[in-house]
Structure formats: C-alpha cells, structure tokens
C-alpha cells in the first residue's frame, strides 16, 4: 500500500510540475538571443557574406574551391618536377619532408614522385610486415633507392 501511494504522489508531482512550467513559459518574454531581422532589406545570405568579408574570410563556391585546389596541385607538381630537373646529374639524394599524419600510401606516393622509389607499391607491401611506424620528418634519401632500405631509414626510431 505504501509503494502505491508513493507512486501516485510521484505521478501527481510530475503532472503538477509540468502544468506549472507550461503556464509559466507563456508569460516569459522571448529571449533576445534570436537573430535580429536584417537591416535595410538585406537578405540573411548577404548578411553573413558581409560579416565574413569584415572578418577577412574568403567565401568561395564549391566549384571555385575545387578549381583553385586543382590549380594548386598542378602548380605544386610542376614546381617539384622543375626542382628534380634542376638537380645536377651527380646528385644522389633528395630532401623529402614526411608530414605528421601521412599514411603509408601518402608516403609511398611522395617518395615515388620525389624519385626515391620507382614503385611506391613496394613500400606499401613492405610496410605491412614492419613493426615500426613511419616517422614524420625531413630526410635525405637516395634516388632510386631500395624500398627496404628506405623503409628502414624512415621507420627506425632515432637513437637517444
């Protein structure tokens, strides 16, 4: 009997609290955090663009962004090709920067594009059997090097 009266009391309390909160919310004024209507008949879309311009941000449409990214990739590839072509024939090594967060596939592509490896897939297959992770950093690696030797250089922890 006692648990039944406790349940009824709890239910009645929840019902009363809901009614009080519902009636109380009718008398509370709307919060001032709602965005104000745009002034001068501006639409909200031009308002955020103006704010972005004031903040020094660049707003691009998706197709314009894709076009600029592709252009940057092409310019980077051309610059890298020019650097490799400008190296004297006697150059036996190339400077390579492996960025933090690069995966094995990214590193393999970088090393192949830099002329360190003839086939990046060899590095990928060797990496699957290696215990040490590839380490970020700047390396002087031999041109057309042996994939196993290159992996050993970029995956061996530094001696302390």
PDB file of C-alpha atoms in Angstrom:
ATOM      1  CA  UNK A   1       0.000   0.000   0.000  1.00  0.00           C
ATOM      2  CA  UNK A   2       2.814   2.351   0.850  1.00  0.00           C
ATOM      3  CA  UNK A   3       4.560   1.936  -2.525  1.00  0.00           C
ATOM      4  CA  UNK A   4       1.280   2.552  -4.347  1.00  0.00           C
ATOM      5  CA  UNK A   5       0.701   5.848  -2.562  1.00  0.00           C
ATOM      6  CA  UNK A   6       4.331   6.783  -3.233  1.00  0.00           C
ATOM      7  CA  UNK A   7       3.832   6.120  -6.975  1.00  0.00           C
ATOM      8  CA  UNK A   8       0.603   8.127  -7.040  1.00  0.00           C
ATOM      9  CA  UNK A   9       2.275  11.007  -5.221  1.00  0.00           C
ATOM     10  CA  UNK A  10       5.217  10.969  -7.612  1.00  0.00           C
ATOM     11  CA  UNK A  11       2.924  10.923 -10.657  1.00  0.00           C
ATOM     12  CA  UNK A  12       0.831  13.777  -9.261  1.00  0.00           C
ATOM     13  CA  UNK A  13       4.009  15.779  -8.580  1.00  0.00           C
ATOM     14  CA  UNK A  14       5.275  15.325 -12.132  1.00  0.00           C
ATOM     15  CA  UNK A  15       1.897  16.349 -13.513  1.00  0.00           C
ATOM     16  CA  UNK A  16       1.753  19.454 -11.319  1.00  0.00           C
ATOM     17  CA  UNK A  17       5.323  20.464 -12.236  1.00  0.00           C
ATOM     18  CA  UNK A  18       4.532  20.111 -15.944  1.00  0.00           C
ATOM     19  CA  UNK A  19       1.459  22.330 -15.611  1.00  0.00           C
ATOM     20  CA  UNK A  20       3.353  24.994 -13.664  1.00  0.00           C
ATOM     21  CA  UNK A  21       6.221  25.082 -16.175  1.00  0.00           C
ATOM     22  CA  UNK A  22       3.825  25.151 -19.129  1.00  0.00           C
ATOM     23  CA  UNK A  23       1.805  28.043 -17.723  1.00  0.00           C
ATOM     24  CA  UNK A  24       4.953  29.878 -16.629  1.00  0.00           C
ATOM     25  CA  UNK A  25       6.501  29.657 -20.079  1.00  0.00           C
ATOM     26  CA  UNK A  26       3.547  31.523 -21.570  1.00  0.00           C
ATOM     27  CA  UNK A  27       4.435  34.611 -19.522  1.00  0.00           C
ATOM     28  CA  UNK A  28       8.191  34.629 -20.186  1.00  0.00           C
ATOM     29  CA  UNK A  29       9.189  37.095 -22.941  1.00  0.00           C
ATOM     30  CA  UNK A  30      11.027  35.744 -25.981  1.00  0.00           C
ATOM     31  CA  UNK A  31      14.779  35.619 -25.477  1.00  0.00           C
ATOM     32  CA  UNK A  32      16.936  38.271 -27.078  1.00  0.00           C
ATOM     33  CA  UNK A  33      19.345  35.649 -28.431  1.00  0.00           C
ATOM     34  CA  UNK A  34      17.255  35.167 -31.560  1.00  0.00           C
ATOM     35  CA  UNK A  35      18.911  36.756 -34.597  1.00  0.00           C
ATOM     36  CA  UNK A  36      17.621  40.168 -35.460  1.00  0.00           C
ATOM     37  CA  UNK A  37      15.984  40.754 -38.804  1.00  0.00           C
ATOM     38  CA  UNK A  38      18.451  42.063 -41.378  1.00  0.00           C
ATOM     39  CA  UNK A  39      18.507  45.831 -41.689  1.00  0.00           C
ATOM     40  CA  UNK A  40      17.998  47.775 -44.911  1.00  0.00           C
ATOM     41  CA  UNK A  41      16.069  44.953 -46.536  1.00  0.00           C
ATOM     42  CA  UNK A  42      19.150  42.713 -46.792  1.00  0.00           C
ATOM     43  CA  UNK A  43      18.608  39.015 -47.001  1.00  0.00           C
ATOM     44  CA  UNK A  44      20.372  36.863 -44.426  1.00  0.00           C
ATOM     45  CA  UNK A  45      22.614  35.330 -47.123  1.00  0.00           C
ATOM     46  CA  UNK A  46      24.240  38.682 -47.942  1.00  0.00           C
ATOM     47  CA  UNK A  47      24.497  39.494 -44.242  1.00  0.00           C
ATOM     48  CA  UNK A  48      26.792  36.550 -43.474  1.00  0.00           C
ATOM     49  CA  UNK A  49      28.881  37.275 -46.548  1.00  0.00           C
ATOM     50  CA  UNK A  50      29.395  40.865 -45.362  1.00  0.00           C
ATOM     51  CA  UNK A  51      30.377  39.593 -41.913  1.00  0.00           C
ATOM     52  CA  UNK A  52      32.823  37.124 -43.477  1.00  0.00           C
ATOM     53  CA  UNK A  53      34.363  39.941 -45.542  1.00  0.00           C
ATOM     54  CA  UNK A  54      34.747  42.091 -42.413  1.00  0.00           C
ATOM     55  CA  UNK A  55      36.500  39.208 -40.666  1.00  0.00           C
ATOM     56  CA  UNK A  56      38.921  38.812 -43.583  1.00  0.00           C
ATOM     57  CA  UNK A  57      37.496  35.466 -44.678  1.00  0.00           C
ATOM     58  CA  UNK A  58      37.292  34.321 -48.268  1.00  0.00           C
ATOM     59  CA  UNK A  59      33.978  32.824 -49.343  1.00  0.00           C
ATOM     60  CA  UNK A  60      34.105  30.522 -52.366  1.00  0.00           C
ATOM     61  CA  UNK A  61      31.555  28.407 -54.126  1.00  0.00           C
ATOM     62  CA  UNK A  62      32.365  24.682 -54.154  1.00  0.00           C
ATOM     63  CA  UNK A  63      33.260  24.639 -57.846  1.00  0.00           C
ATOM     64  CA  UNK A  64      35.582  27.637 -57.413  1.00  0.00           C
ATOM     65  CA  UNK A  65      37.253  25.943 -54.422  1.00  0.00           C
ATOM     66  CA  UNK A  66      37.731  22.720 -56.413  1.00  0.00           C
ATOM     67  CA  UNK A  67      39.189  24.717 -59.318  1.00  0.00           C
ATOM     68  CA  UNK A  68      41.675  26.505 -57.043  1.00  0.00           C
ATOM     69  CA  UNK A  69      42.694  23.254 -55.320  1.00  0.00           C
ATOM     70  CA  UNK A  70      43.332  21.579 -58.665  1.00  0.00           C
ATOM     71  CA  UNK A  71      45.350  24.587 -59.823  1.00  0.00           C
ATOM     72  CA  UNK A  72      47.445  24.471 -56.621  1.00  0.00           C
ATOM     73  CA  UNK A  73      48.074  20.735 -57.092  1.00  0.00           C
ATOM     74  CA  UNK A  74      49.197  21.287 -60.691  1.00  0.00           C
ATOM     75  CA  UNK A  75      51.484  24.162 -59.696  1.00  0.00           C
ATOM     76  CA  UNK A  76      52.993  22.042 -56.899  1.00  0.00           C
ATOM     77  CA  UNK A  77      53.591  19.120 -59.238  1.00  0.00           C
ATOM     78  CA  UNK A  78      55.214  21.433 -61.805  1.00  0.00           C
ATOM     79  CA  UNK A  79      57.405  23.008 -59.123  1.00  0.00           C
ATOM     80  CA  UNK A  80      58.508  19.575 -57.891  1.00  0.00           C
ATOM     81  CA  UNK A  81      59.271  18.445 -61.446  1.00  0.00           C
ATOM     82  CA  UNK A  82      61.317  21.625 -62.010  1.00  0.00           C
ATOM     83  CA  UNK A  83      63.246  21.009 -58.775  1.00  0.00           C
ATOM     84  CA  UNK A  84      64.034  17.446 -59.787  1.00  0.00           C
ATOM     85  CA  UNK A  85      65.071  18.549 -63.286  1.00  0.00           C
ATOM     86  CA  UNK A  86      67.295  21.304 -61.852  1.00  0.00           C
ATOM     87  CA  UNK A  87      69.268  18.854 -59.712  1.00  0.00           C
ATOM     88  CA  UNK A  88      72.652  18.033 -61.135  1.00  0.00           C
ATOM     89  CA  UNK A  89      73.064  14.562 -62.558  1.00  0.00           C
ATOM     90  CA  UNK A  90      75.605  13.862 -59.833  1.00  0.00           C
ATOM     91  CA  UNK A  91      73.015  14.380 -57.074  1.00  0.00           C
ATOM     92  CA  UNK A  92      72.493  11.085 -55.354  1.00  0.00           C
ATOM     93  CA  UNK A  93      69.998  12.131 -52.655  1.00  0.00           C
ATOM     94  CA  UNK A  94      66.847  14.187 -52.392  1.00  0.00           C
ATOM     95  CA  UNK A  95      65.364  16.053 -49.419  1.00  0.00           C
ATOM     96  CA  UNK A  96      61.924  14.709 -48.512  1.00  0.00           C
ATOM     97  CA  UNK A  97      59.560  16.050 -45.860  1.00  0.00           C
ATOM     98  CA  UNK A  98      57.181  13.460 -44.436  1.00  0.00           C
ATOM     99  CA  UNK A  99      54.415  15.390 -42.729  1.00  0.00           C
ATOM    100  CA  UNK A 100      52.802  14.275 -39.469  1.00  0.00           C
ATOM    101  CA  UNK A 101      49.646  12.278 -40.102  1.00  0.00           C
ATOM    102  CA  UNK A 102      50.642  10.998 -43.530  1.00  0.00           C
ATOM    103  CA  UNK A 103      49.617   7.402 -44.151  1.00  0.00           C
ATOM    104  CA  UNK A 104      51.696   4.733 -45.827  1.00  0.00           C
ATOM    105  CA  UNK A 105      50.018   5.326 -49.195  1.00  0.00           C
ATOM    106  CA  UNK A 106      50.668   9.080 -48.995  1.00  0.00           C
ATOM    107  CA  UNK A 107      54.332   8.488 -48.118  1.00  0.00           C
ATOM    108  CA  UNK A 108      54.682   5.970 -50.959  1.00  0.00           C
ATOM    109  CA  UNK A 109      53.246   8.481 -53.453  1.00  0.00           C
ATOM    110  CA  UNK A 110      55.542  11.212 -52.132  1.00  0.00           C
ATOM    111  CA  UNK A 111      58.627   9.019 -52.398  1.00  0.00           C
ATOM    112  CA  UNK A 112      57.692   7.882 -55.894  1.00  0.00           C
ATOM    113  CA  UNK A 113      57.061  11.476 -57.036  1.00  0.00           C
ATOM    114  CA  UNK A 114      60.390  12.550 -55.489  1.00  0.00           C
ATOM    115  CA  UNK A 115      62.289   9.884 -57.407  1.00  0.00           C
ATOM    116  CA  UNK A 116      63.285   7.969 -54.270  1.00  0.00           C
ATOM    117  CA  UNK A 117      61.284   4.894 -55.265  1.00  0.00           C
ATOM    118  CA  UNK A 118      60.453   3.640 -58.714  1.00  0.00           C
ATOM    119  CA  UNK A 119      57.343   1.864 -57.405  1.00  0.00           C
ATOM    120  CA  UNK A 120      55.554   3.108 -54.293  1.00  0.00           C
ATOM    121  CA  UNK A 121      53.613  -0.157 -54.013  1.00  0.00           C
ATOM    122  CA  UNK A 122      56.813  -1.916 -52.929  1.00  0.00           C
ATOM    123  CA  UNK A 123      56.962   0.340 -49.859  1.00  0.00           C
ATOM    124  CA  UNK A 124      53.295  -0.358 -49.079  1.00  0.00           C
ATOM    125  CA  UNK A 125      53.797  -4.131 -49.193  1.00  0.00           C
ATOM    126  CA  UNK A 126      56.971  -3.946 -47.071  1.00  0.00           C
ATOM    127  CA  UNK A 127      55.272  -1.658 -44.534  1.00  0.00           C
ATOM    128  CA  UNK A 128      52.654  -4.299 -43.730  1.00  0.00           C
ATOM    129  CA  UNK A 129      55.363  -6.552 -42.270  1.00  0.00           C
ATOM    130  CA  UNK A 130      57.222  -3.771 -40.402  1.00  0.00           C
ATOM    131  CA  UNK A 131      56.602  -3.153 -36.724  1.00  0.00           C
ATOM    132  CA  UNK A 132      57.825   0.445 -36.548  1.00  0.00           C
ATOM    133  CA  UNK A 133      55.597   3.260 -37.835  1.00  0.00           C
ATOM    134  CA  UNK A 134      56.806   5.663 -40.489  1.00  0.00           C
ATOM    135  CA  UNK A 135      58.109   8.748 -38.724  1.00  0.00           C
ATOM    136  CA  UNK A 136      57.461  12.339 -39.747  1.00  0.00           C
ATOM    137  CA  UNK A 137      60.483  14.488 -40.513  1.00  0.00           C
ATOM    138  CA  UNK A 138      62.943  15.686 -43.143  1.00  0.00           C
ATOM    139  CA  UNK A 139      65.073  13.002 -44.716  1.00  0.00           C
ATOM    140  CA  UNK A 140      67.922  12.897 -47.233  1.00  0.00           C
ATOM    141  CA  UNK A 141      67.011   9.779 -49.185  1.00  0.00           C
ATOM    142  CA  UNK A 142      68.843   8.175 -52.096  1.00  0.00           C
ATOM    143  CA  UNK A 143      67.354   8.499 -55.570  1.00  0.00           C
ATOM    144  CA  UNK A 144      66.023   5.224 -56.949  1.00  0.00           C
ATOM    145  CA  UNK A 145      66.743   3.592 -53.609  1.00  0.00           C
ATOM    146  CA  UNK A 146      65.968   0.110 -52.399  1.00  0.00           C
ATOM    147  CA  UNK A 147      62.448   0.110 -50.846  1.00  0.00           C
ATOM    148  CA  UNK A 148      63.578  -1.975 -47.840  1.00  0.00           C
ATOM    149  CA  UNK A 149      66.477   0.384 -47.105  1.00  0.00           C
ATOM    150  CA  UNK A 150      64.261   3.452 -47.498  1.00  0.00           C
ATOM    151  CA  UNK A 151      61.640   1.974 -45.159  1.00  0.00           C
ATOM    152  CA  UNK A 152      64.341   1.221 -42.610  1.00  0.00           C
ATOM    153  CA  UNK A 153      65.522   4.856 -42.760  1.00  0.00           C
ATOM    154  CA  UNK A 154      62.064   6.420 -42.318  1.00  0.00           C
ATOM    155  CA  UNK A 155      60.708   3.913 -39.782  1.00  0.00           C
ATOM    156  CA  UNK A 156      63.652   3.408 -37.419  1.00  0.00           C
ATOM    157  CA  UNK A 157      63.313   5.341 -34.160  1.00  0.00           C
ATOM    158  CA  UNK A 158      66.114   7.821 -33.535  1.00  0.00           C
ATOM    159  CA  UNK A 159      68.858   6.705 -31.164  1.00  0.00           C
ATOM    160  CA  UNK A 160      68.987   8.592 -27.890  1.00  0.00           C
TER     161      UNK A 160
END
